[in-house]
JSON list of C-alpha atoms and ligand atoms in Angstrom, two decimals:
[
{"chain": "A", "resi": 1, "resn": "MET", "atom": "CA", "xyz": [8.15, 21.07, -9.95]},
{"chain": "A", "resi": 2, "resn": "SER", "atom": "CA", "xyz": [11.90, 21.09, -10.42]},
{"chain": "A", "resi": 3, "resn": "ALA", "atom": "CA", "xyz": [13.08, 20.04, -6.95]},
{"chain": "A", "resi": 4, "resn": "ARG", "atom": "CA", "xyz": [11.57, 16.92, -5.46]},
{"chain": "A", "resi": 5, "resn": "ALA", "atom": "CA", "xyz": [8.06, 17.46, -4.12]},
{"chain": "A", "resi": 6, "resn": "ARG", "atom": "CA", "xyz": [7.90, 17.31, -0.33]},
{"chain": "A", "resi": 7, "resn": "LEU", "atom": "CA", "xyz": [5.25, 15.06, 1.18]},
{"chain": "A", "resi": 8, "resn": "ALA", "atom": "CA", "xyz": [3.74, 15.02, 4.65]},
{"chain": "A", "resi": 9, "resn": "VAL", "atom": "CA", "xyz": [2.26, 11.60, 5.35]},
{"chain": "A", "resi": 10, "resn": "LEU", "atom": "CA", "xyz": [-0.43, 11.27, 8.03]},
{"chain": "A", "resi": 11, "resn": "ILE", "atom": "CA", "xyz": [-0.92, 7.89, 9.68]},
{"chain": "A", "resi": 12, "resn": "SER", "atom": "CA", "xyz": [-2.64, 6.20, 12.60]},
{"chain": "A", "resi": 13, "resn": "GLY", "atom": "CA", "xyz": [-1.37, 2.64, 12.47]},
{"chain": "A", "resi": 14, "resn": "SER", "atom": "CA", "xyz": [0.82, 0.09, 10.76]},
{"chain": "A", "resi": 15, "resn": "GLY", "atom": "CA", "xyz": [1.92, 2.44, 8.02]},
{"chain": "A", "resi": 16, "resn": "SER", "atom": "CA", "xyz": [2.39, -0.13, 5.29]},
{"chain": "A", "resi": 17, "resn": "ASN", "atom": "CA", "xyz": [1.25, 2.45, 2.73]},
{"chain": "A", "resi": 18, "resn": "LEU", "atom": "CA", "xyz": [3.74, 4.88, 4.24]},
{"chain": "A", "resi": 19, "resn": "GLN", "atom": "CA", "xyz": [6.39, 2.17, 3.75]},
{"chain": "A", "resi": 20, "resn": "ALA", "atom": "CA", "xyz": [5.43, 1.84, 0.08]},
{"chain": "A", "resi": 21, "resn": "LEU", "atom": "CA", "xyz": [5.83, 5.60, -0.30]},
{"chain": "A", "resi": 22, "resn": "ILE", "atom": "CA", "xyz": [9.17, 5.55, 1.54]},
{"chain": "A", "resi": 23, "resn": "ASP", "atom": "CA", "xyz": [10.46, 2.70, -0.63]},
{"chain": "A", "resi": 24, "resn": "ASP", "atom": "CA", "xyz": [9.42, 4.48, -3.81]},
{"chain": "A", "resi": 25, "resn": "SER", "atom": "CA", "xyz": [10.90, 7.80, -2.68]},
{"chain": "A", "resi": 26, "resn": "GLN", "atom": "CA", "xyz": [14.27, 6.11, -2.24]},
{"chain": "A", "resi": 27, "resn": "HIS", "atom": "CA", "xyz": [14.70, 5.46, -5.95]},
{"chain": "A", "resi": 28, "resn": "ALA", "atom": "CA", "xyz": [17.20, 7.90, -7.40]},
{"chain": "A", "resi": 29, "resn": "GLU", "atom": "CA", "xyz": [14.74, 9.21, -9.98]},
{"chain": "A", "resi": 30, "resn": "ALA", "atom": "CA", "xyz": [11.78, 9.53, -7.57]},
{"chain": "A", "resi": 31, "resn": "PRO", "atom": "CA", "xyz": [10.09, 12.92, -7.96]},
{"chain": "A", "resi": 32, "resn": "PHE", "atom": "CA", "xyz": [9.09, 13.14, -4.29]},
{"chain": "A", "resi": 33, "resn": "GLU", "atom": "CA", "xyz": [10.55, 12.83, -0.83]},
{"chain": "A", "resi": 34, "resn": "ILE", "atom": "CA", "xyz": [8.85, 12.44, 2.53]},
{"chain": "A", "resi": 35, "resn": "ALA", "atom": "CA", "xyz": [9.54, 15.48, 4.68]},
{"chain": "A", "resi": 36, "resn": "LEU", "atom": "CA", "xyz": [7.46, 14.55, 7.71]},
{"chain": "A", "resi": 37, "resn": "VAL", "atom": "CA", "xyz": [5.31, 11.77, 9.12]},
{"chain": "A", "resi": 38, "resn": "ILE", "atom": "CA", "xyz": [2.55, 12.76, 11.52]},
{"chain": "A", "resi": 39, "resn": "SER", "atom": "CA", "xyz": [0.61, 10.30, 13.65]},
{"chain": "A", "resi": 40, "resn": "ASN", "atom": "CA", "xyz": [-2.29, 10.85, 16.00]},
{"chain": "A", "resi": 41, "resn": "ARG", "atom": "CA", "xyz": [-1.17, 7.75, 17.90]},
{"chain": "A", "resi": 42, "resn": "ALA", "atom": "CA", "xyz": [2.17, 7.49, 19.67]},
{"chain": "A", "resi": 43, "resn": "ASP", "atom": "CA", "xyz": [2.21, 3.69, 19.28]},
{"chain": "A", "resi": 44, "resn": "ALA", "atom": "CA", "xyz": [1.64, 3.67, 15.52]},
{"chain": "A", "resi": 45, "resn": "PHE", "atom": "CA", "xyz": [4.18, 1.29, 13.96]},
{"chain": "A", "resi": 46, "resn": "GLY", "atom": "CA", "xyz": [4.41, 3.65, 11.02]},
{"chain": "A", "resi": 47, "resn": "LEU", "atom": "CA", "xyz": [6.39, 6.05, 13.23]},
{"chain": "A", "resi": 48, "resn": "GLU", "atom": "CA", "xyz": [9.02, 3.35, 13.63]},
{"chain": "A", "resi": 49, "resn": "ARG", "atom": "CA", "xyz": [9.12, 2.84, 9.87]},
{"chain": "A", "resi": 50, "resn": "ALA", "atom": "CA", "xyz": [9.72, 6.58, 9.41]},
{"chain": "A", "resi": 51, "resn": "ARG", "atom": "CA", "xyz": [12.47, 6.68, 12.05]},
{"chain": "A", "resi": 52, "resn": "ARG", "atom": "CA", "xyz": [14.24, 3.74, 10.41]},
{"chain": "A", "resi": 53, "resn": "ALA", "atom": "CA", "xyz": [14.23, 5.71, 7.16]},
{"chain": "A", "resi": 54, "resn": "GLY", "atom": "CA", "xyz": [15.56, 8.84, 8.89]},
{"chain": "A", "resi": 55, "resn": "ILE", "atom": "CA", "xyz": [12.34, 10.79, 8.32]},
{"chain": "A", "resi": 56, "resn": "PRO", "atom": "CA", "xyz": [11.27, 13.36, 10.93]},
{"chain": "A", "resi": 57, "resn": "THR", "atom": "CA", "xyz": [8.17, 12.34, 12.86]},
{"chain": "A", "resi": 58, "resn": "GLN", "atom": "CA", "xyz": [5.66, 14.11, 14.99]},
{"chain": "A", "resi": 59, "resn": "THR", "atom": "CA", "xyz": [2.97, 12.65, 17.21]},
{"chain": "A", "resi": 60, "resn": "LEU", "atom": "CA", "xyz": [-0.07, 14.82, 17.68]},
{"chain": "A", "resi": 61, "resn": "SER", "atom": "CA", "xyz": [-2.45, 12.89, 19.90]},
{"chain": "A", "resi": 62, "resn": "HIS", "atom": "CA", "xyz": [-6.12, 13.72, 19.57]},
{"chain": "A", "resi": 63, "resn": "ARG", "atom": "CA", "xyz": [-6.52, 13.07, 23.29]},
{"chain": "A", "resi": 64, "resn": "GLY", "atom": "CA", "xyz": [-6.50, 16.29, 25.25]},
{"chain": "A", "resi": 65, "resn": "PHE", "atom": "CA", "xyz": [-8.25, 18.26, 22.53]},
{"chain": "A", "resi": 66, "resn": "GLU", "atom": "CA", "xyz": [-11.83, 19.02, 23.41]},
{"chain": "A", "resi": 67, "resn": "THR", "atom": "CA", "xyz": [-13.10, 19.44, 19.90]},
{"chain": "A", "resi": 68, "resn": "ARG", "atom": "CA", "xyz": [-12.30, 18.21, 16.42]},
{"chain": "A", "resi": 69, "resn": "ALA", "atom": "CA", "xyz": [-11.82, 21.84, 15.39]},
{"chain": "A", "resi": 70, "resn": "ALA", "atom": "CA", "xyz": [-9.20, 22.38, 18.12]},
{"chain": "A", "resi": 71, "resn": "TYR", "atom": "CA", "xyz": [-7.28, 19.28, 17.08]},
{"chain": "A", "resi": 72, "resn": "ASP", "atom": "CA", "xyz": [-7.38, 20.23, 13.43]},
{"chain": "A", "resi": 73, "resn": "ALA", "atom": "CA", "xyz": [-6.20, 23.76, 14.23]},
{"chain": "A", "resi": 74, "resn": "ALA", "atom": "CA", "xyz": [-3.13, 22.25, 15.94]},
{"chain": "A", "resi": 75, "resn": "LEU", "atom": "CA", "xyz": [-2.60, 19.90, 13.01]},
{"chain": "A", "resi": 76, "resn": "ALA", "atom": "CA", "xyz": [-2.94, 22.82, 10.58]},
{"chain": "A", "resi": 77, "resn": "GLU", "atom": "CA", "xyz": [-0.21, 24.63, 12.52]},
{"chain": "A", "resi": 78, "resn": "VAL", "atom": "CA", "xyz": [2.20, 21.68, 12.19]},
{"chain": "A", "resi": 79, "resn": "LEU", "atom": "CA", "xyz": [1.43, 21.39, 8.49]},
{"chain": "A", "resi": 80, "resn": "ARG", "atom": "CA", "xyz": [1.82, 25.11, 7.85]},
{"chain": "A", "resi": 81, "resn": "ALA", "atom": "CA", "xyz": [5.24, 25.06, 9.53]},
{"chain": "A", "resi": 82, "resn": "GLN", "atom": "CA", "xyz": [6.40, 22.27, 7.20]},
{"chain": "A", "resi": 83, "resn": "ALA", "atom": "CA", "xyz": [4.69, 23.68, 4.09]},
{"chain": "A", "resi": 84, "resn": "PRO", "atom": "CA", "xyz": [4.65, 20.35, 2.21]},
{"chain": "A", "resi": 85, "resn": "ASP", "atom": "CA", "xyz": [3.71, 20.26, -1.47]},
{"chain": "A", "resi": 86, "resn": "LEU", "atom": "CA", "xyz": [1.38, 17.34, -0.83]},
{"chain": "A", "resi": 87, "resn": "ILE", "atom": "CA", "xyz": [-0.32, 15.73, 2.14]},
{"chain": "A", "resi": 88, "resn": "ALA", "atom": "CA", "xyz": [-0.88, 11.99, 1.81]},
{"chain": "A", "resi": 89, "resn": "LEU", "atom": "CA", "xyz": [-3.39, 10.46, 4.22]},
{"chain": "A", "resi": 90, "resn": "ALA", "atom": "CA", "xyz": [-2.26, 6.88, 4.68]},
{"chain": "A", "resi": 91, "resn": "GLY", "atom": "CA", "xyz": [-4.55, 5.12, 7.12]},
{"chain": "A", "resi": 92, "resn": "PHE", "atom": "CA", "xyz": [-5.10, 8.33, 9.08]},
{"chain": "A", "resi": 93, "resn": "MET", "atom": "CA", "xyz": [-8.26, 7.30, 10.89]},
{"chain": "A", "resi": 94, "resn": "ARG", "atom": "CA", "xyz": [-9.69, 10.70, 11.65]},
{"chain": "A", "resi": 95, "resn": "ILE", "atom": "CA", "xyz": [-12.36, 12.75, 9.96]},
{"chain": "A", "resi": 96, "resn": "LEU", "atom": "CA", "xyz": [-10.94, 16.15, 9.05]},
{"chain": "A", "resi": 97, "resn": "THR", "atom": "CA", "xyz": [-12.84, 19.40, 9.43]},
{"chain": "A", "resi": 98, "resn": "PRO", "atom": "CA", "xyz": [-13.95, 21.13, 6.22]},
{"chain": "A", "resi": 99, "resn": "GLU", "atom": "CA", "xyz": [-11.71, 24.09, 7.18]},
{"chain": "A", "resi": 100, "resn": "LEU", "atom": "CA", "xyz": [-8.57, 21.98, 7.19]},
{"chain": "A", "resi": 101, "resn": "VAL", "atom": "CA", "xyz": [-9.52, 20.15, 4.02]},
{"chain": "A", "resi": 102, "resn": "GLN", "atom": "CA", "xyz": [-10.38, 23.40, 2.29]},
{"chain": "A", "resi": 103, "resn": "SER", "atom": "CA", "xyz": [-7.03, 24.98, 3.01]},
{"chain": "A", "resi": 104, "resn": "TRP", "atom": "CA", "xyz": [-5.22, 22.01, 1.42]},
{"chain": "A", "resi": 105, "resn": "GLN", "atom": "CA", "xyz": [-7.71, 21.33, -1.36]},
{"chain": "A", "resi": 106, "resn": "GLY", "atom": "CA", "xyz": [-5.93, 20.03, -4.44]},
{"chain": "A", "resi": 107, "resn": "ARG", "atom": "CA", "xyz": [-2.87, 19.19, -2.34]},
{"chain": "A", "resi": 108, "resn": "MET", "atom": "CA", "xyz": [-4.25, 16.35, -0.22]},
{"chain": "A", "resi": 109, "resn": "LEU", "atom": "CA", "xyz": [-4.67, 12.72, -1.28]},
{"chain": "A", "resi": 110, "resn": "ASN", "atom": "CA", "xyz": [-6.22, 9.77, 0.51]},
{"chain": "A", "resi": 111, "resn": "ILE", "atom": "CA", "xyz": [-6.22, 6.04, -0.10]},
{"chain": "A", "resi": 112, "resn": "HIS", "atom": "CA", "xyz": [-9.38, 4.15, 0.71]},
{"chain": "A", "resi": 113, "resn": "PRO", "atom": "CA", "xyz": [-9.86, 0.37, 0.68]},
{"chain": "A", "resi": 114, "resn": "SER", "atom": "CA", "xyz": [-12.79, 0.13, -1.73]},
{"chain": "A", "resi": 115, "resn": "LEU", "atom": "CA", "xyz": [-13.78, 0.91, -5.28]},
{"chain": "A", "resi": 116, "resn": "LEU", "atom": "CA", "xyz": [-15.24, 4.33, -4.53]},
{"chain": "A", "resi": 117, "resn": "PRO", "atom": "CA", "xyz": [-17.94, 5.54, -4.69]},
{"chain": "A", "resi": 118, "resn": "SER", "atom": "CA", "xyz": [-18.93, 2.10, -3.39]},
{"chain": "A", "resi": 119, "resn": "TYR", "atom": "CA", "xyz": [-18.25, 1.24, 0.24]},
{"chain": "A", "resi": 120, "resn": "ARG", "atom": "CA", "xyz": [-17.27, 4.52, 1.83]},
{"chain": "A", "resi": 121, "resn": "GLY", "atom": "CA", "xyz": [-16.46, 4.35, 5.54]},
{"chain": "A", "resi": 122, "resn": "LEU", "atom": "CA", "xyz": [-15.18, 1.47, 7.63]},
{"chain": "A", "resi": 123, "resn": "HIS", "atom": "CA", "xyz": [-15.10, -2.37, 7.44]},
{"chain": "A", "resi": 124, "resn": "THR", "atom": "CA", "xyz": [-15.11, -2.34, 3.66]},
{"chain": "A", "resi": 125, "resn": "HIS", "atom": "CA", "xyz": [-13.73, -5.87, 3.22]},
{"chain": "A", "resi": 126, "resn": "ALA", "atom": "CA", "xyz": [-16.41, -7.54, 5.37]},
{"chain": "A", "resi": 127, "resn": "ARG", "atom": "CA", "xyz": [-19.14, -5.48, 3.74]},
{"chain": "A", "resi": 128, "resn": "VAL", "atom": "CA", "xyz": [-17.97, -6.40, 0.24]},
{"chain": "A", "resi": 129, "resn": "LEU", "atom": "CA", "xyz": [-17.97, -10.11, 1.15]},
{"chain": "A", "resi": 130, "resn": "GLU", "atom": "CA", "xyz": [-21.36, -9.88, 2.76]},
{"chain": "A", "resi": 131, "resn": "ALA", "atom": "CA", "xyz": [-22.80, -8.29, -0.37]},
{"chain": "A", "resi": 132, "resn": "GLY", "atom": "CA", "xyz": [-21.32, -11.04, -2.58]},
{"chain": "A", "resi": 133, "resn": "GLU", "atom": "CA", "xyz": [-19.46, -8.57, -4.80]},
{"chain": "A", "resi": 134, "resn": "PRO", "atom": "CA", "xyz": [-17.28, -10.08, -7.54]},
{"chain": "A", "resi": 135, "resn": "TRP", "atom": "CA", "xyz": [-14.75, -7.22, -7.35]},
{"chain": "A", "resi": 136, "resn": "HIS", "atom": "CA", "xyz": [-13.16, -5.16, -4.61]},
{"chain": "A", "resi": 137, "resn": "GLY", "atom": "CA", "xyz": [-10.16, -2.87, -4.51]},
{"chain": "A", "resi": 138, "resn": "ALA", "atom": "CA", "xyz": [-8.75, 0.46, -3.46]},
{"chain": "A", "resi": 139, "resn": "THR", "atom": "CA", "xyz": [-8.97, 4.06, -4.61]},
{"chain": "A", "resi": 140, "resn": "VAL", "atom": "CA", "xyz": [-6.62, 7.03, -4.44]},
{"chain": "A", "resi": 141, "resn": "HIS", "atom": "CA", "xyz": [-8.60, 10.26, -4.49]},
{"chain": "A", "resi": 142, "resn": "PHE", "atom": "CA", "xyz": [-8.28, 13.95, -3.83]},
{"chain": "A", "resi": 143, "resn": "VAL", "atom": "CA", "xyz": [-9.67, 14.83, -0.42]},
{"chain": "A", "resi": 144, "resn": "THR", "atom": "CA", "xyz": [-12.69, 17.09, -0.31]},
{"chain": "A", "resi": 145, "resn": "ALA", "atom": "CA", "xyz": [-14.90, 18.03, 2.63]},
{"chain": "A", "resi": 146, "resn": "GLU", "atom": "CA", "xyz": [-17.27, 15.08, 2.24]},
{"chain": "A", "resi": 147, "resn": "LEU", "atom": "CA", "xyz": [-15.86, 11.81, 3.60]},
{"chain": "A", "resi": 148, "resn": "ASP", "atom": "CA", "xyz": [-14.40, 9.43, 0.97]},
{"chain": "A", "resi": 149, "resn": "SER", "atom": "CA", "xyz": [-16.08, 11.43, -1.79]},
{"chain": "A", "resi": 150, "resn": "GLY", "atom": "CA", "xyz": [-13.37, 13.46, -3.51]},
{"chain": "A", "resi": 151, "resn": "PRO", "atom": "CA", "xyz": [-12.56, 12.92, -7.19]},
{"chain": "A", "resi": 152, "resn": "ALA", "atom": "CA", "xyz": [-11.07, 9.48, -7.78]},
{"chain": "A", "resi": 153, "resn": "ILE", "atom": "CA", "xyz": [-7.70, 9.29, -9.52]},
{"chain": "A", "resi": 154, "resn": "LEU", "atom": "CA", "xyz": [-6.52, 5.72, -9.55]},
{"chain": "A", "resi": 155, "resn": "GLN", "atom": "CA", "xyz": [-8.09, 2.39, -8.62]},
{"chain": "A", "resi": 156, "resn": "ALA", "atom": "CA", "xyz": [-6.76, -1.13, -8.29]},
{"chain": "A", "resi": 157, "resn": "ARG", "atom": "CA", "xyz": [-9.38, -3.82, -8.81]},
{"chain": "A", "resi": 158, "resn": "VAL", "atom": "CA", "xyz": [-9.05, -7.15, -7.05]},
{"chain": "A", "resi": 159, "resn": "PRO", "atom": "CA", "xyz": [-11.28, -10.16, -7.77]},
{"chain": "A", "resi": 160, "resn": "VAL", "atom": "CA", "xyz": [-13.11, -11.56, -4.76]},
{"chain": "A", "resi": 161, "resn": "LEU", "atom": "CA", "xyz": [-12.39, -15.28, -4.41]},
{"chain": "A", "resi": 162, "resn": "ALA", "atom": "CA", "xyz": [-14.78, -17.99, -3.28]},
{"chain": "A", "resi": 163, "resn": "ASP", "atom": "CA", "xyz": [-12.81, -18.81, -0.14]},
{"chain": "A", "resi": 164, "resn": "ASP", "atom": "CA", "xyz": [-12.04, -15.21, 0.87]},
{"chain": "A", "resi": 165, "resn": "ASP", "atom": "CA", "xyz": [-12.46, -13.97, 4.40]},
{"chain": "A", "resi": 166, "resn": "PRO", "atom": "CA", "xyz": [-12.06, -10.29, 5.36]},
{"chain": "A", "resi": 167, "resn": "ASP", "atom": "CA", "xyz": [-8.40, -10.71, 6.34]},
{"chain": "A", "resi": 168, "resn": "ARG", "atom": "CA", "xyz": [-7.36, -12.55, 3.19]},
{"chain": "A", "resi": 169, "resn": "LEU", "atom": "CA", "xyz": [-9.22, -10.09, 1.00]},
{"chain": "A", "resi": 170, "resn": "ALA", "atom": "CA", "xyz": [-7.78, -7.11, 2.93]},
{"chain": "A", "resi": 171, "resn": "ALA", "atom": "CA", "xyz": [-4.25, -8.44, 2.43]},
{"chain": "A", "resi": 172, "resn": "ARG", "atom": "CA", "xyz": [-4.68, -8.70, -1.34]},
{"chain": "A", "resi": 173, "resn": "VAL", "atom": "CA", "xyz": [-6.22, -5.22, -1.51]},
{"chain": "A", "resi": 174, "resn": "LEU", "atom": "CA", "xyz": [-3.42, -3.81, 0.64]},
{"chain": "A", "resi": 175, "resn": "ALA", "atom": "CA", "xyz": [-0.78, -5.23, -1.71]},
{"chain": "A", "resi": 176, "resn": "GLN", "atom": "CA", "xyz": [-2.45, -3.28, -4.52]},
{"chain": "A", "resi": 177, "resn": "GLU", "atom": "CA", "xyz": [-2.66, -0.12, -2.39]},
{"chain": "A", "resi": 178, "resn": "HIS", "atom": "CA", "xyz": [1.12, -0.31, -2.19]},
{"chain": "A", "resi": 179, "resn": "ARG", "atom": "CA", "xyz": [1.29, -0.16, -5.99]},
{"chain": "A", "resi": 180, "resn": "ILE", "atom": "CA", "xyz": [-1.16, 2.65, -6.64]},
{"chain": "A", "resi": 181, "resn": "TYR", "atom": "CA", "xyz": [-0.37, 5.15, -3.87]},
{"chain": "A", "resi": 182, "resn": "PRO", "atom": "CA", "xyz": [3.27, 5.74, -4.91]},
{"chain": "A", "resi": 183, "resn": "LEU", "atom": "CA", "xyz": [2.16, 5.95, -8.54]},
{"chain": "A", "resi": 184, "resn": "ALA", "atom": "CA", "xyz": [-0.41, 8.67, -7.78]},
{"chain": "A", "resi": 185, "resn": "ALA", "atom": "CA", "xyz": [2.15, 10.51, -5.62]},
{"chain": "A", "resi": 186, "resn": "ARG", "atom": "CA", "xyz": [4.56, 10.44, -8.55]},
{"chain": "A", "resi": 187, "resn": "TRP", "atom": "CA", "xyz": [1.94, 11.79, -10.93]},
{"chain": "A", "resi": 188, "resn": "PHE", "atom": "CA", "xyz": [1.26, 14.67, -8.54]},
{"chain": "A", "resi": 189, "resn": "ALA", "atom": "CA", "xyz": [4.94, 15.36, -7.90]},
{"chain": "A", "resi": 190, "resn": "GLU", "atom": "CA", "xyz": [5.62, 15.41, -11.63]},
{"chain": "A", "resi": 191, "resn": "GLY", "atom": "CA", "xyz": [2.90, 18.02, -12.09]},
{"chain": "A", "resi": 192, "resn": "ARG", "atom": "CA", "xyz": [0.85, 15.61, -14.21]},
{"chain": "A", "resi": 193, "resn": "LEU", "atom": "CA", "xyz": [-2.02, 15.34, -11.75]},
{"chain": "A", "resi": 194, "resn": "VAL", "atom": "CA", "xyz": [-4.05, 18.32, -10.55]},
{"chain": "A", "resi": 195, "resn": "LEU", "atom": "CA", "xyz": [-7.47, 19.00, -9.10]},
{"chain": "A", "resi": 196, "resn": "GLY", "atom": "CA", "xyz": [-9.18, 21.15, -11.72]},
{"chain": "A", "resi": 197, "resn": "SER", "atom": "CA", "xyz": [-11.30, 24.20, -10.96]},
{"chain": "A", "resi": 198, "resn": "ASP", "atom": "CA", "xyz": [-14.18, 22.09, -12.34]},
{"chain": "A", "resi": 199, "resn": "GLY", "atom": "CA", "xyz": [-13.78, 19.79, -9.33]},
{"chain": "A", "resi": 200, "resn": "ARG", "atom": "CA", "xyz": [-12.45, 16.91, -11.42]},
{"chain": "A", "resi": 201, "resn": "ALA", "atom": "CA", "xyz": [-9.05, 15.26, -11.26]},
{"chain": "A", "resi": 202, "resn": "TRP", "atom": "CA", "xyz": [-6.97, 16.06, -14.34]},
{"chain": "A", "resi": 203, "resn": "LEU", "atom": "CA", "xyz": [-4.16, 13.85, -15.56]},
{"chain": "A", "resi": 204, "resn": "ASP", "atom": "CA", "xyz": [-1.84, 14.96, -18.36]},
{"chain": "A", "resi": 205, "resn": "ASP", "atom": "CA", "xyz": [-4.11, 17.92, -19.21]},
{"chain": "A", "resi": 206, "resn": "ARG", "atom": "CA", "xyz": [-7.22, 15.76, -19.54]},
{"chain": "A", "resi": 207, "resn": "PRO", "atom": "CA", "xyz": [-10.11, 15.52, -17.08]},
{"chain": "A", "resi": 208, "resn": "LEU", "atom": "CA", "xyz": [-10.68, 12.06, -15.66]},
{"chain": "A", "resi": 209, "resn": "ASP", "atom": "CA", "xyz": [-14.31, 11.12, -16.14]},
{"chain": "A", "resi": 210, "resn": "ALA", "atom": "CA", "xyz": [-13.47, 7.87, -14.39]},
{"chain": "A", "resi": 211, "resn": "PRO", "atom": "CA", "xyz": [-10.39, 6.86, -12.40]},
{"chain": "A", "resi": 212, "resn": "VAL", "atom": "CA", "xyz": [-7.50, 5.12, -14.10]},
{"chain": "A", "resi": 213, "resn": "ILE", "atom": "CA", "xyz": [-8.00, 1.42, -13.31]},
{"chain": "A", "resi": 214, "resn": "ILE", "atom": "CA", "xyz": [-5.32, -1.17, -12.71]},
{"chain": "A", "resi": 215, "resn": "ASP", "atom": "CA", "xyz": [-6.51, -4.77, -12.68]},
{"chain": "A", "resi": 216, "resn": "ALA", "atom": "CA", "xyz": [-4.73, -7.08, -10.31]},
{"chain": "A", "resi": 217, "resn": "SER", "atom": "CA", "xyz": [-4.82, -10.80, -10.97]},
{"chain": "A", "resi": 218, "resn": "ALA", "atom": "CA", "xyz": [-5.87, -12.97, -8.06]},
{"chain": "B", "resi": 1, "resn": "LIG", "atom": "C1", "xyz": [-5.29, 0.90, 4.44]},
{"chain": "B", "resi": 1, "resn": "LIG", "atom": "O1", "xyz": [-6.00, -0.22, 3.99]},
{"chain": "B", "resi": 1, "resn": "LIG", "atom": "C2", "xyz": [-6.00, 2.17, 4.01]},
{"chain": "B", "resi": 1, "resn": "LIG", "atom": "O2", "xyz": [-6.58, 2.07, 2.74]},
{"chain": "B", "resi": 1, "resn": "LIG", "atom": "C3", "xyz": [-7.05, 2.28, 5.09]},
{"chain": "B", "resi": 1, "resn": "LIG", "atom": "O3", "xyz": [-6.39, 1.93, 6.27]},
{"chain": "B", "resi": 1, "resn": "LIG", "atom": "C4", "xyz": [-5.35, 1.00, 5.97]},
{"chain": "B", "resi": 1, "resn": "LIG", "atom": "C5", "xyz": [-4.06, 1.53, 6.55]},
{"chain": "B", "resi": 1, "resn": "LIG", "atom": "O4", "xyz": [-3.06, 0.56, 6.44]},
{"chain": "B", "resi": 1, "resn": "LIG", "atom": "N1", "xyz": [-7.58, 3.60, 5.15]},
{"chain": "B", "resi": 1, "resn": "LIG", "atom": "C6", "xyz": [-8.85, 3.84, 5.48]},
{"chain": "B", "resi": 1, "resn": "LIG", "atom": "O5", "xyz": [-9.65, 2.97, 5.78]},
{"chain": "B", "resi": 1, "resn": "LIG", "atom": "C7", "xyz": [-9.22, 5.31, 5.47]},
{"chain": "B", "resi": 1, "resn": "LIG", "atom": "N2", "xyz": [-10.64, 5.45, 5.45]},
{"chain": "B", "resi": 1, "resn": "LIG", "atom": "P1", "xyz": [-1.54, 0.96, 6.62]},
{"chain": "B", "resi": 1, "resn": "LIG", "atom": "O6", "xyz": [-1.44, 1.71, 7.95]},
{"chain": "B", "resi": 1, "resn": "LIG", "atom": "O7", "xyz": [-0.83, -0.34, 6.68]},
{"chain": "B", "resi": 1, "resn": "LIG", "atom": "O8", "xyz": [-1.14, 1.80, 5.47]}
]
C-alpha cells in the first residue's frame, strides 16, 4: 500500500485500544490512519477520544433493530460507504453475522483478552484466575465466522501474580493490548500481514503456525 491504509475502528466502550491506535497513527511514519470510529453505544467514551483526535465518528445503536442480521446490514452499509482498508474491532461487544464477517474476511482484525484458543468469550480474567493459570495475555487475530477463533497473529503473554485479582490482571493485560494492536495494524498496513487462502495468517511471506509472542515482564 503506498498511501496510508485507512482503518475503521469499531468500539463499544472505553476505547483504550482505540486510543493506542490513534496515538500510533499520529507518528509521522505511521503506515495507517483512522478514517472512522463506529460505536454501537452513544455513551462510549471512545467516541470522545475520537472526537478529540478529529476523527469522524458514527453511532449505530443496536437498539431499534429487530434482528442481528438487520443491524449488521446497516453496519455493512456504513462500512461500504467508507471503504476502509482494514476494520479493527476494539472492544466491540457484539457478535457479527457470518455474512458481514465473510465480506470483510482478511480485512478485519480483533483483539481478545486471552491467549487464544484458550478462554474465548467473556470474563477471561476471572476465569484465568479461577483456573490457577500461570500465564494470561491477549491475542490479535483475523476475524472469521466462529467467535474468537480466527487465525492468531500476535500475542502478549503476561504472568499471573500471586496477589492478582481480575481488575489488576485486566489492567496489566490491557497495557499489553496497547502494544500489540498498533503493531499488528502496522504489519497489515505495510502489506506484511495477510490472511492466506489456506486460512492461516501469513507474515512476511511465511505462514504463522503459531502467533508471534511478546513476553511482558510483570
Ligand atoms: C479489551 O480488553 C478488549 O480486548 C476486550 O474488551 C476490552 C476493550 O477495552 N475485547 C473483548 O473482550 C472482545 N471479545 P477498550 O475499550 O479500553 O479498548
